[in-house]
XYZ file of C-alpha atoms in Angstrom:
718
model
C -12.418 -3.448 -10.860
C -11.366 -5.943 -8.244
C -10.855 -9.702 -8.427
C -14.189 -11.522 -8.211
C -15.601 -14.938 -7.353
C -15.163 -17.099 -10.433
C -17.882 -19.715 -10.847
C -16.117 -21.745 -13.525
C -12.800 -21.940 -11.704
C -14.509 -22.754 -8.397
C -16.306 -25.710 -9.961
C -13.146 -26.918 -11.688
C -11.045 -26.986 -8.516
C -13.961 -28.463 -6.536
C -15.411 -31.193 -8.796
C -17.616 -32.561 -6.010
C -19.336 -29.176 -5.897
C -19.811 -29.290 -9.658
C -21.501 -32.655 -9.242
C -23.743 -31.273 -6.482
C -24.756 -28.383 -8.748
C -25.429 -30.802 -11.594
C -27.724 -32.757 -9.263
C -29.411 -29.444 -8.325
C -28.413 -29.788 -4.676
C -27.197 -26.205 -5.026
C -28.349 -23.627 -7.547
C -24.783 -22.577 -8.343
C -21.211 -22.755 -7.167
C -21.645 -19.320 -5.606
C -24.567 -20.564 -3.508
C -22.456 -23.523 -2.342
C -19.547 -21.230 -1.485
C -21.712 -18.871 0.554
C -23.525 -21.653 2.426
C -20.771 -24.222 2.847
C -17.571 -23.642 0.915
C -16.318 -20.516 2.643
C -16.612 -22.129 6.078
C -14.802 -25.204 4.753
C -11.984 -23.080 3.338
C -12.613 -24.280 -0.208
C -10.128 -23.008 -2.824
C -11.669 -20.417 -5.131
C -8.951 -20.077 -7.745
C -5.949 -21.850 -9.194
C -3.492 -19.487 -7.567
C -4.884 -20.294 -4.138
C -4.766 -24.008 -4.858
C -1.105 -23.950 -5.934
C 0.698 -20.988 -4.363
C -0.548 -21.673 -0.869
C 0.165 -25.389 -1.184
C 3.795 -24.559 -1.806
C 4.073 -22.032 1.005
C 2.268 -23.897 3.742
C 3.631 -27.322 2.953
C 7.261 -26.295 2.661
C 7.165 -26.068 6.432
C 5.724 -29.580 6.624
C 8.982 -31.079 5.415
C 10.937 -29.193 8.043
C 8.527 -30.283 10.752
C 8.733 -33.913 9.606
C 12.523 -33.794 9.882
C 12.276 -32.484 13.441
C 9.785 -35.180 14.355
C 11.985 -37.845 12.790
C 14.882 -36.860 15.034
C 12.663 -36.979 18.112
C 11.201 -40.324 17.113
C 14.632 -41.807 16.511
C 15.801 -40.781 19.970
C 12.676 -42.214 21.565
C 12.960 -45.474 19.662
C 16.494 -45.978 20.919
C 15.283 -45.942 24.540
C 14.861 -49.149 26.598
C 11.246 -48.421 27.542
C 10.320 -48.074 23.906
C 11.742 -51.504 23.041
C 10.008 -53.188 26.001
C 6.554 -51.833 25.110
C 6.794 -52.609 21.399
C 4.218 -55.467 21.379
C 1.548 -53.353 23.084
C 2.107 -50.431 20.756
C 2.011 -52.480 17.616
C -1.738 -53.085 17.630
C -2.834 -49.788 19.171
C -0.531 -47.744 16.964
C -1.698 -49.477 13.833
C -5.340 -48.806 14.670
C -4.611 -45.158 15.443
C -2.667 -44.672 12.212
C -5.356 -46.327 10.144
C -8.059 -44.181 11.745
C -6.103 -40.960 11.151
C -5.168 -41.986 7.614
C -8.816 -42.668 6.835
C -9.832 -39.263 8.224
C -7.247 -37.463 6.092
C -8.017 -39.502 3.008
C -11.745 -38.890 3.408
C -11.147 -35.165 3.798
C -9.021 -35.093 0.645
C -11.589 -37.151 -1.226
C -14.457 -34.849 -0.300
C -12.486 -31.771 -1.317
C -11.284 -33.053 -4.677
C -14.356 -34.832 -5.954
C -14.061 -38.409 -4.781
C -11.273 -40.922 -5.007
C -10.794 -40.403 -8.739
C -10.314 -36.658 -8.355
C -8.027 -37.257 -5.391
C -5.874 -39.645 -7.403
C -5.593 -37.152 -10.261
C -4.683 -34.340 -7.872
C -2.092 -36.507 -6.096
C -0.549 -37.696 -9.359
C -0.305 -34.117 -10.605
C 1.451 -33.020 -7.421
C 3.808 -35.996 -7.564
C 4.647 -35.373 -11.228
C 5.431 -31.687 -10.592
C 7.046 -31.822 -7.157
C 7.644 -35.447 -6.192
C 7.159 -36.808 -2.674
C 7.724 -33.348 -1.193
C 4.716 -32.075 -3.126
C 2.527 -34.837 -1.751
C 3.649 -34.021 1.789
C 2.879 -30.369 1.251
C -0.517 -31.295 -0.119
C -1.358 -33.149 3.072
C -0.420 -30.103 5.138
C -2.731 -27.880 3.113
C -5.599 -30.283 3.690
C -4.878 -30.248 7.400
C -4.625 -26.474 7.777
C -7.793 -25.922 5.771
C -9.866 -28.572 7.509
C -12.737 -27.609 9.775
C -10.943 -29.011 12.829
C -7.724 -27.018 12.353
C -7.565 -23.816 14.417
C -5.433 -21.385 12.433
C -5.321 -19.052 15.461
C -4.033 -21.613 17.974
C -1.209 -19.445 19.258
C 0.273 -22.086 21.549
C 0.602 -24.546 18.680
C 1.967 -21.797 16.434
C 4.577 -20.845 19.039
C 5.673 -24.419 19.546
C 6.116 -24.939 15.841
C 7.625 -21.632 14.734
C 8.822 -19.593 17.714
C 10.508 -21.964 20.150
C 14.258 -21.611 20.469
C 16.360 -24.755 20.332
C 20.007 -25.327 21.166
C 20.668 -25.430 17.432
C 18.930 -22.113 16.764
C 20.748 -20.464 19.662
C 24.070 -21.684 18.316
C 23.181 -20.430 14.841
C 22.399 -16.990 16.256
C 25.670 -16.891 18.201
C 27.577 -17.807 15.057
C 25.822 -15.092 13.084
C 26.448 -12.515 15.834
C 30.159 -13.245 15.659
C 30.119 -11.930 12.118
C 28.158 -8.739 12.809
C 30.080 -5.701 11.585
C 28.113 -3.573 14.049
C 27.781 -4.695 17.663
C 26.474 -1.565 19.402
C 25.901 -1.252 23.105
C 22.139 -1.314 23.713
C 20.920 0.459 26.843
C 17.678 -1.020 28.157
C 15.753 1.724 29.989
C 13.525 0.491 32.801
C 11.626 2.932 35.048
C 10.468 1.169 38.222
C 7.843 2.050 40.777
C 6.555 -0.471 43.330
C 6.579 -3.278 40.789
C 5.418 -6.686 42.038
C 8.775 -8.158 43.013
C 8.106 -11.504 41.324
C 7.475 -9.822 38.000
C 10.307 -7.332 38.483
C 12.709 -10.196 39.093
C 11.513 -11.959 35.952
C 11.887 -8.754 33.945
C 15.510 -8.318 35.031
C 16.261 -11.989 34.390
C 14.871 -11.674 30.858
C 17.442 -8.966 30.134
C 20.269 -10.926 31.702
C 19.315 -13.946 29.573
C 19.848 -12.143 26.268
C 21.800 -14.027 23.616
C 23.285 -10.707 22.514
C 25.742 -9.798 25.282
C 26.525 -6.134 24.628
C 23.799 -4.501 26.695
C 23.341 -2.522 29.863
C 20.210 -2.269 31.993
C 19.564 1.297 33.158
C 17.034 1.279 35.992
C 15.493 4.391 37.511
C 13.575 3.607 40.683
C 10.943 6.330 41.063
C 11.049 6.455 44.883
C 9.329 3.095 45.414
C 7.794 2.713 48.863
C 8.059 -1.087 48.888
C 11.413 -1.945 50.539
C 11.505 -5.285 48.714
C 11.883 -3.435 45.422
C 15.058 -1.656 46.545
C 16.487 -4.854 47.977
C 15.868 -6.714 44.737
C 17.408 -3.973 42.615
C 20.507 -3.706 44.801
C 20.986 -7.470 44.687
C 20.648 -7.520 40.902
C 23.220 -4.741 40.479
C 25.626 -6.585 42.770
C 25.322 -9.700 40.603
C 25.856 -8.043 37.208
C 27.983 -4.980 36.519
C 25.910 -4.234 33.414
C 22.997 -3.204 35.656
C 22.963 0.479 36.661
C 20.489 1.991 39.098
C 19.410 5.516 39.969
C 17.311 5.634 43.134
C 15.336 8.834 42.657
C 14.752 10.909 45.788
C 11.185 11.883 44.858
C 8.467 10.317 42.767
C 8.209 12.069 39.409
C 6.099 9.582 37.408
C 6.957 7.640 34.285
C 8.470 10.292 32.008
C 10.810 11.782 34.604
C 11.845 8.307 35.731
C 12.483 7.321 32.110
C 14.638 10.419 31.665
C 16.636 9.416 34.737
C 17.226 6.010 33.159
C 18.166 7.733 29.891
C 20.765 9.795 31.760
C 22.478 6.545 32.798
C 22.649 5.222 29.241
C 25.973 4.956 27.450
C 24.710 2.853 24.557
C 24.286 3.907 20.957
C 20.686 2.681 21.142
C 18.096 2.671 23.913
C 15.348 0.069 24.291
C 12.200 0.918 26.258
C 11.195 -1.690 28.824
C 8.486 -1.711 31.500
C 9.213 -3.033 34.965
C 6.929 -6.084 34.854
C 7.298 -7.138 31.220
C 9.599 -9.661 29.555
C 12.035 -9.662 26.662
C 12.434 -12.794 24.603
C 15.835 -14.425 24.810
C 16.689 -13.367 21.264
C 15.185 -9.863 21.441
C 18.408 -7.864 21.250
C 19.883 -10.321 18.754
C 17.114 -9.487 16.290
C 17.410 -5.761 17.002
C 21.136 -5.748 16.285
C 20.641 -8.009 13.259
C 18.251 -5.366 11.911
C 20.780 -2.616 12.640
C 23.417 -4.498 10.656
C 21.023 -4.758 7.708
C 19.994 -1.101 8.117
C 22.989 0.831 9.499
C 21.157 4.165 9.217
C 18.195 2.984 11.288
C 16.958 5.442 13.874
C 13.985 3.470 15.191
C 13.563 -0.303 15.273
C 10.373 -1.941 16.517
C 9.100 -5.497 16.780
C 5.982 -7.579 17.124
C 4.666 -8.204 20.619
C 2.299 -10.396 22.587
C 0.880 -10.490 26.092
C 1.568 -12.680 29.117
C -0.662 -13.278 32.098
C 0.451 -13.772 35.690
C 1.481 -17.356 34.886
C 3.516 -16.255 31.827
C 1.078 -17.820 29.394
C 1.529 -16.059 26.078
C -1.460 -14.854 24.075
C -2.856 -12.129 21.798
C 0.114 -11.511 19.486
C 0.210 -8.249 17.569
C 1.808 -9.149 14.258
C 2.590 -5.750 12.785
C 3.309 -4.384 9.349
C 6.122 -2.118 8.313
C 5.575 1.499 9.292
C 1.960 2.323 8.447
C 1.643 6.049 9.011
C -2.149 6.376 8.959
C -2.421 3.405 11.322
C 0.202 4.956 13.601
C -2.025 8.021 13.867
C -4.848 5.712 14.960
C -2.851 3.850 17.603
C 0.699 3.322 18.778
C 1.707 0.500 16.457
C 5.380 0.970 17.469
C 4.859 0.314 21.182
C 6.851 -2.806 22.221
C 9.698 -3.436 21.592
C 10.773 0.056 20.582
C 14.497 0.784 20.178
C 15.770 4.284 19.366
C 19.084 5.876 18.472
C 20.169 7.456 21.759
C 21.565 10.683 20.326
C 18.292 11.364 18.535
C 16.218 10.816 21.682
C 18.457 13.163 23.647
C 18.369 15.790 20.911
C 14.576 15.824 21.224
C 14.683 16.327 24.991
C 13.821 12.774 25.978
C 10.402 11.991 27.423
C 7.795 14.697 28.108
C 5.922 14.484 31.395
C 2.816 16.203 29.995
C 2.255 13.010 27.988
C 2.567 10.552 30.885
C 0.799 7.341 29.943
C 1.534 7.941 26.271
C 5.099 9.196 26.598
C 6.416 6.439 24.317
C 3.763 7.256 21.689
C 4.730 10.927 21.830
C 8.409 10.004 21.530
C 7.785 7.740 18.524
C 5.904 10.494 16.704
C 8.627 13.059 17.383
C 11.367 10.655 16.310
C 9.595 9.707 13.079
C 9.392 13.384 12.145
C 13.205 13.400 11.997
C 13.666 10.171 10.024
C 13.225 8.996 6.474
C 10.801 6.054 6.120
C 13.701 3.668 5.407
C 15.214 4.547 8.792
C 12.198 3.088 10.616
C 12.719 -0.672 10.630
C 10.256 -3.390 11.591
C 11.447 -6.739 12.973
C 8.666 -9.281 12.246
C 9.297 -11.413 15.328
C 7.650 -11.290 18.746
C 10.420 -9.908 20.961
C 8.373 -8.509 23.834
C 5.838 -9.938 26.272
C 3.517 -7.288 27.700
C 2.303 -8.169 31.199
C -1.503 -8.128 31.431
C -2.358 -7.533 35.070
C -4.666 -5.127 36.893
C -3.708 -1.540 36.124
C -1.904 -2.362 32.877
C -3.246 -1.168 29.534
C -2.314 -4.614 28.249
C -5.378 -5.845 30.135
C -7.716 -3.369 28.481
C -8.066 0.176 27.239
C -10.119 1.153 30.276
C -7.274 0.536 32.712
C -5.654 3.901 31.973
C -8.073 6.246 30.238
C -5.691 9.154 30.813
C -3.196 7.365 28.563
C -5.663 7.413 25.663
C -6.324 11.119 26.205
C -2.592 11.832 26.295
C -2.149 9.781 23.132
C -4.683 11.895 21.252
C -2.900 15.052 22.364
C 0.403 13.587 21.179
C -1.073 12.929 17.733
C -2.649 16.391 17.578
C 0.649 18.094 18.431
C 2.497 15.919 15.932
C 0.133 16.969 13.146
C 0.390 20.602 14.185
C 4.193 20.416 13.992
C 3.817 19.069 10.448
C 1.516 21.951 9.538
C -1.492 19.691 8.954
C -4.870 21.053 10.038
C -6.723 18.184 11.684
C -8.992 17.214 14.558
C -8.129 14.140 16.653
C -10.972 12.332 18.420
C -11.599 8.869 19.805
C -12.350 6.365 17.048
C -16.118 5.765 17.156
C -15.854 1.972 16.875
C -12.666 1.295 18.852
C -12.164 2.518 22.382
C -8.855 4.256 23.133
C -8.015 4.400 19.410
C -7.909 7.597 17.376
C -9.667 9.089 14.418
C -7.954 11.927 12.579
C -10.174 14.268 10.573
C -7.979 16.219 8.201
C -9.377 19.548 7.105
C -11.026 19.446 3.713
C -9.427 22.013 1.374
C -11.226 25.274 0.696
C -12.400 26.125 -1.803
C -13.460 22.585 -2.554
C -11.550 21.106 -5.511
C -13.728 19.716 -8.283
C -14.122 15.928 -8.129
C -14.958 14.039 -11.329
C -16.841 10.822 -10.527
C -16.446 8.321 -13.386
C -19.027 5.523 -13.619
C -18.805 2.960 -16.448
C -22.141 1.219 -17.071
C -24.086 -0.964 -19.448
C -27.854 -1.230 -19.019
C -29.074 -2.297 -15.546
C -30.811 1.051 -15.192
C -32.107 -0.027 -11.787
C -28.593 -0.265 -10.353
C -27.343 2.915 -11.948
C -30.394 4.863 -10.812
C -29.893 3.633 -7.247
C -26.259 4.738 -7.427
C -27.071 8.179 -8.851
C -29.978 8.773 -6.480
C -27.790 7.975 -3.480
C -25.090 10.285 -4.830
C -27.513 13.175 -5.092
C -29.348 12.522 -1.840
C -26.406 11.602 0.392
C -23.404 13.599 -0.793
C -22.829 16.744 1.232
C -19.743 17.698 -0.810
C -21.004 20.135 -3.408
C -18.293 20.498 -6.040
C -18.455 17.338 -8.136
C -19.391 16.204 -11.616
C -20.502 12.746 -12.747
C -19.295 11.250 -16.025
C -21.348 8.196 -16.970
C -19.574 6.047 -19.549
C -22.267 4.152 -21.458
C -20.551 1.064 -22.825
C -23.161 -0.094 -25.320
C -26.467 -0.005 -23.442
C -29.444 -1.197 -25.505
C -32.336 -1.335 -23.055
C -34.998 1.407 -23.307
C -35.033 1.820 -19.529
C -31.394 2.853 -19.614
C -31.966 5.487 -22.295
C -34.973 6.770 -20.362
C -32.781 7.171 -17.293
C -30.182 9.079 -19.295
C -32.921 11.370 -20.605
C -33.946 12.208 -17.035
C -30.442 13.316 -16.040
C -30.957 17.031 -16.559
C -28.655 18.397 -13.848
C -25.565 20.134 -15.277
C -23.269 18.019 -13.124
C -24.205 14.848 -15.101
C -22.615 13.975 -18.425
C -23.295 10.780 -20.395
C -20.533 9.677 -22.767
C -21.229 6.912 -25.272
C -18.386 4.406 -25.789
C -19.274 1.344 -27.869
C -15.800 -0.181 -27.858
C -15.397 -3.745 -26.514
C -15.526 -3.775 -22.729
C -12.201 -2.789 -21.205
C -12.574 -1.350 -17.734
C -9.161 0.302 -17.832
C -9.685 1.905 -21.236
C -13.165 3.172 -20.356
C -11.868 4.949 -17.274
C -8.786 6.292 -19.030
C -10.839 7.839 -21.832
C -13.308 9.327 -19.361
C -10.459 10.745 -17.277
C -9.288 12.708 -20.313
C -12.754 14.280 -20.544
C -12.965 15.042 -16.828
C -12.518 18.583 -15.546
C -11.789 17.736 -11.918
C -8.538 18.006 -10.004
C -9.534 14.731 -8.365
C -10.849 11.605 -10.085
C -13.203 9.174 -8.367
C -13.531 5.792 -10.058
C -16.876 4.279 -9.058
C -18.844 1.166 -9.957
C -22.454 1.542 -11.035
C -23.575 -0.737 -8.181
C -22.412 1.549 -5.348
C -24.922 2.977 -2.873
C -23.733 5.880 -0.713
C -24.351 5.543 3.046
C -22.447 8.375 4.776
C -23.150 11.924 3.527
C -19.630 13.221 4.207
C -17.964 10.365 2.335
C -16.400 12.640 -0.248
C -15.120 15.188 2.277
C -13.468 12.289 4.111
C -11.807 10.881 1.011
C -10.778 14.281 -0.369
C -9.174 15.227 2.962
C -6.785 12.284 2.572
C -6.299 12.420 -1.198
C -5.423 16.132 -1.192
C -2.258 15.467 0.830
C 0.845 15.393 -1.359
C 2.171 12.123 0.084
C -1.079 10.196 -0.453
C -1.926 8.436 -3.700
C -5.168 6.457 -3.851
C -7.911 6.561 -1.231
C -10.430 3.762 -0.777
C -13.741 3.502 1.045
C -15.357 0.984 3.379
C -17.742 -1.091 1.300
C -20.457 -3.323 2.703
C -22.501 -6.091 1.248
C -26.201 -5.197 1.577
C -26.536 -7.889 4.274
C -24.176 -5.986 6.598
C -20.963 -7.932 6.040
C -17.757 -6.174 5.064
C -16.926 -6.365 1.362
C -13.856 -4.118 1.213
C -11.612 -3.003 4.043
C -8.520 -2.410 1.928
C -6.589 -4.899 -0.221
C -3.957 -7.285 1.118
C -1.454 -8.163 -1.579
C -0.696 -11.864 -2.016
C -3.908 -13.285 -0.607
C -5.136 -15.948 -3.003
C -2.118 -15.375 -5.224
C -2.706 -11.727 -6.223
C -4.803 -9.792 -3.706
C -7.745 -10.153 -1.365
C -9.941 -7.841 0.664
C -8.984 -7.228 4.277
C -11.497 -8.734 6.713
C -13.890 -9.677 3.924
C -17.261 -10.941 5.235
C -16.621 -9.535 8.731
C -20.029 -8.730 10.281
C -20.829 -5.124 11.055
C -19.989 -4.314 14.668
C -16.777 -6.373 14.729
C -13.491 -4.465 14.803
C -11.192 -7.065 13.239
C -7.547 -7.799 13.976
C -6.298 -5.157 16.423
C -9.150 -2.919 15.241
C -7.762 -2.802 11.707
C -11.256 -3.187 10.248
C -12.386 0.117 11.800
C -9.313 2.401 11.704
C -7.873 4.525 8.900
C -4.608 3.076 7.634
C -2.400 2.537 4.620
C -2.884 -0.448 2.334
C -0.862 -1.373 -0.717
C -4.065 -1.258 -2.749
C -7.735 -0.333 -2.549
C -10.545 -1.375 -4.841
C -11.607 0.814 -7.744
C -15.233 0.112 -6.906
C -14.729 3.475 -5.202
C -11.260 4.966 -5.517
C -10.243 8.619 -5.295
C -6.938 9.912 -6.665
C -5.521 13.249 -7.727
C -5.629 13.771 -11.482
C -1.916 14.602 -11.463
C -1.086 11.240 -9.895
C -3.387 9.383 -12.280
C -1.670 11.012 -15.251
C 1.792 10.479 -13.764
C 1.055 6.736 -13.697
C -0.377 6.761 -17.217
C -3.794 5.742 -15.911
C -4.955 2.156 -15.596
C -3.050 -0.438 -17.613
C -5.284 -1.337 -20.547
C -3.723 -4.784 -20.826
C -5.742 -5.568 -17.690
C -9.195 -5.573 -19.223
C -11.279 -6.665 -16.233
C -9.338 -7.969 -13.246
C -6.576 -6.556 -11.054
C -6.294 -3.233 -12.892
C -6.949 -1.416 -9.625
C -4.393 -3.522 -7.749
C -1.761 -2.929 -10.417
C -2.488 0.808 -10.501
C -2.215 1.107 -6.719
C 1.041 -0.846 -6.660
C 2.492 1.510 -9.256
C 1.329 4.488 -7.197
C 2.938 2.986 -4.098
C 6.172 2.257 -5.976
C 6.277 5.934 -6.987
C 6.504 6.886 -3.310
C 2.880 7.597 -2.410
C 0.850 5.930 0.331
C -2.519 4.427 -0.514
C -5.049 4.998 2.251
C -8.239 3.242 3.266
C -10.741 5.035 5.474
C -13.664 3.366 7.268
C -15.457 6.701 7.526
C -16.545 6.795 3.879
C -19.145 4.027 3.779
C -21.151 2.530 0.946
C -23.055 -0.584 0.034
C -21.564 -2.493 -2.868
C -23.996 -4.659 -4.802
C -20.896 -6.420 -6.099
C -20.672 -7.059 -9.827
C -24.430 -7.262 -10.154
C -24.280 -5.804 -13.647
C -21.545 -8.075 -15.019
C -21.950 -11.639 -16.161
C -20.010 -14.638 -14.934
C -16.556 -15.485 -16.250
C -18.075 -18.546 -17.892
C -16.736 -18.723 -21.447
C -13.414 -20.148 -22.635
C -12.453 -16.704 -23.873
C -13.148 -15.063 -20.514
C -11.317 -17.796 -18.626
C -8.295 -17.415 -20.904
C -8.372 -13.636 -20.487
C -8.568 -13.975 -16.696
C -5.544 -16.284 -16.677
C -3.605 -13.866 -18.891
C -4.309 -11.065 -16.455
C -3.146 -13.185 -13.522
C 0.055 -14.048 -15.379
C 0.562 -10.391 -16.334
C 0.322 -9.168 -12.733
C 2.570 -11.944 -11.439
C 5.179 -11.242 -14.101
C 5.165 -7.514 -13.326
C 5.214 -7.703 -9.535
C 6.876 -11.056 -8.786
C 7.890 -11.512 -5.157
C 6.268 -8.211 -4.197
C 3.021 -10.181 -4.160
C 4.349 -12.134 -1.167
C 5.724 -9.138 0.753
C 2.964 -6.613 1.335
C 4.541 -3.874 3.514
C 1.148 -3.029 5.040
C 0.599 -6.623 6.211
C 2.523 -9.019 8.423
C 4.499 -12.020 7.153
C 3.199 -13.805 10.238
C -0.375 -13.546 8.931
C -1.863 -15.839 6.334
C -2.117 -15.441 2.584
C -4.622 -18.289 2.645
C -7.622 -16.167 3.597
C -8.700 -12.599 4.255
C -9.333 -12.939 8.007
C -5.861 -12.051 9.422
C -5.370 -15.543 10.860
C -1.841 -16.789 11.495
C 0.441 -17.967 8.699
C 1.399 -21.655 8.721
C 4.317 -21.193 8.192
C 5.240 -17.519 8.585
C 7.121 -15.901 5.722
C 10.128 -14.841 7.828
C 13.699 -16.067 8.154
C 14.459 -17.890 11.382
C 17.999 -16.709 12.057
C-alpha cells in the first residue's frame, strides 16, 4: 500500500487552505490540492516541508557567498562610487518591491503573516539565519514564476567552471593513484570543418593531460578536412591520424582509430561533438574510486550550431531494463581497451548502433559494480541535420540496428524474447520476454472490507480481461459487515476464488503475509480491491519479467480513471520517502526521455499491483508488519533490491486505480501518530539510501514527481 495524500497533514502545513475549507471555499483539502495546490507546488507532508528545505536552501548560502564576492568587487570600482546617488533611490524601490513579492508569497503559503512569523521563528530556532535563508530559497523554487527546468540558469549556477574549481581539480588530480592514458577515438568523414575544429579543440582543452586523440579519417572527399587534421597533428603530438584509403563507414573507421590507441581506456567521440573541459578529469576520478571499472559513462546534453546547450539527459546508474529500451550509455562512453579488443572491436553489421552493440557486449563481461556512472554532463551532442541528436527520424537504420543488437544480446544470454519498436516512443525498444510454459500458478491476493461495488468491478475486470489462465484469487475479508459484500462473496462460485475471513485489526502487511501462507502459487500478486484491469495480457507481461532469476518485484502502469498517470514506478526520496514517477502525467505524454512509456528498473513499485516470486517473498520474510498502512511496499522492494534483485516496472501491464477509494482519511490523532511512526521507521532503516536512488539521477529533483531539475543537484563538485 503506497503513500497517500494526507488531508490532515496538508491542512496543517497549509493553514490558509484550512481556513478556505472552513469557509467552504473548497469542499476539502484534496479538492484544493487538485484544483490549485498541485500547480502551486504546495507541500503535502512534513517530510517535504523540512527535508527539501534543507537540501535546496543549502545551495542558497553558497550562492550568496559567490554573489557577495562579485558585489564587493563591483563596489570597489570607480563607476560604482560615481553612480551611488542615482542607485540609492532606484535600488531601494526595487528591493522593497521584490521583498514585498517574496513576503506576500510566503504569507499566502503559510496562512497569513501570523503563520509566516511562526514558520520563520521555528526555522530560526532550529537552524539560525542559515535556516531562514534556505527557507527563502524554497519559496522561490516553488513559486509559480520559477522555472525548475531553466537549463541555462541551472548551468550557470551549478555547472560553470571557475578558476577556483579548475585549480581544485588540478590539485586533486595530482593525488590520483591512477593516471591512465585515455585514448579518444574519433572517426571522421566529411565533417563540417568548423565543428570538427571545435571538437578537436575540446579534447586539447582537457584539464586531465594524459590523453591521446586517435583519429581515423574515413576517406573524406572534402580537402579541407584533411588539411585541418594535418594541421592539428602538427600542433600537438598527442594527436594521431590514420587516413584510410577507402571509405568503410563508422564501425571500420572506429576500428582503425582503435588500432592507433595505446591507452588503457578508450573514449568514444563523434567528429562534430564536444567534450566538456573537465570530461576526462571526471572519468579518471571515477576510475580512481572504482579501479576495477570496465565501462564508465556520463550524463550528456545537446548543442545546436551556435553551441547553445539544451536537453540534458540526466541518467541513473546502470538500469538494465532501460538499457534494453534505449542506449542509456551513449555519450560519454569510456571502455577498458583490452576488453574492447578482446571482443573484436566494433561490428560493421550494426553501423548506426555500433556503440549500443558494443555496450551490450561489454556489459555481458562485467559485474554490475564495474559499470560506473558519472553524474555530470561531460558530452555535448551536436544536433544538426543528419544527426540522431536532432531526432529519431534522422537515421531510422540506426534504430533498426539497435533492435538487432538487443535481440542478439538477449540470445547470447539464453533469454527467449522478441524485440520490437516501443509503441509509444519512436526509435525506442520494447522487449517481450517469453512467458514460461507451462504457465506457473499465480496467486492474486486482494485485501478488502465492504465496498462491494469496487471489489466487484475489480473481480469482473479480472475475469473478463485476463488472458492468462492459471491463476487463483484469494480475497482477504477484513471485517466486512455490509450485506452487499456478503452477497458478492456468495456469488463467487468459480473454483479459482477463495474468500478468507480475517477480523484482526487492519494491518495491510499482516493481511498479505497470512494470505501468502495460504496461497498455492509460485508467484504472488498483491492487488488492491480498487484495481480495474485494462490490458488482457497484463499478467503474461508481468510474469515474463518476474520469472527471471535476477528480477524481484514487478509493477504495473496504473492510471487514474481520468487518464492521468498514477503509478509509473517509485522514485525513492521524493517527498522524504518515495513518490510515483511522472505522477499526473496525461496519457499520450512520454515523460522524461520516454521514461514514462518504457520498461525499466525502479527501486520500488507500488503494491497496488505487485508481482513477485513466492520464493523471493519468503526469502524477505514478507512485508514488515511494523508498517501497518504506509510504505510497506517501498520497504519490501528496497529489501528485495538490497538482496541483489532488480525491481522492474512495465508500462505494458495497464490498469485503472481508483486510488484508496475504500479507505478512510488519515484524520484521527491515532492514525496521524501511526503514520509518523511509519515514516520514522523507514527513515531509520534506510537512512541516506532515501537520498540516493540508483534508478534516478541526483541531478533531478526530490521536490516533485515530474523529473524536473534539482536545485541544487545532489552531487559533489570536485
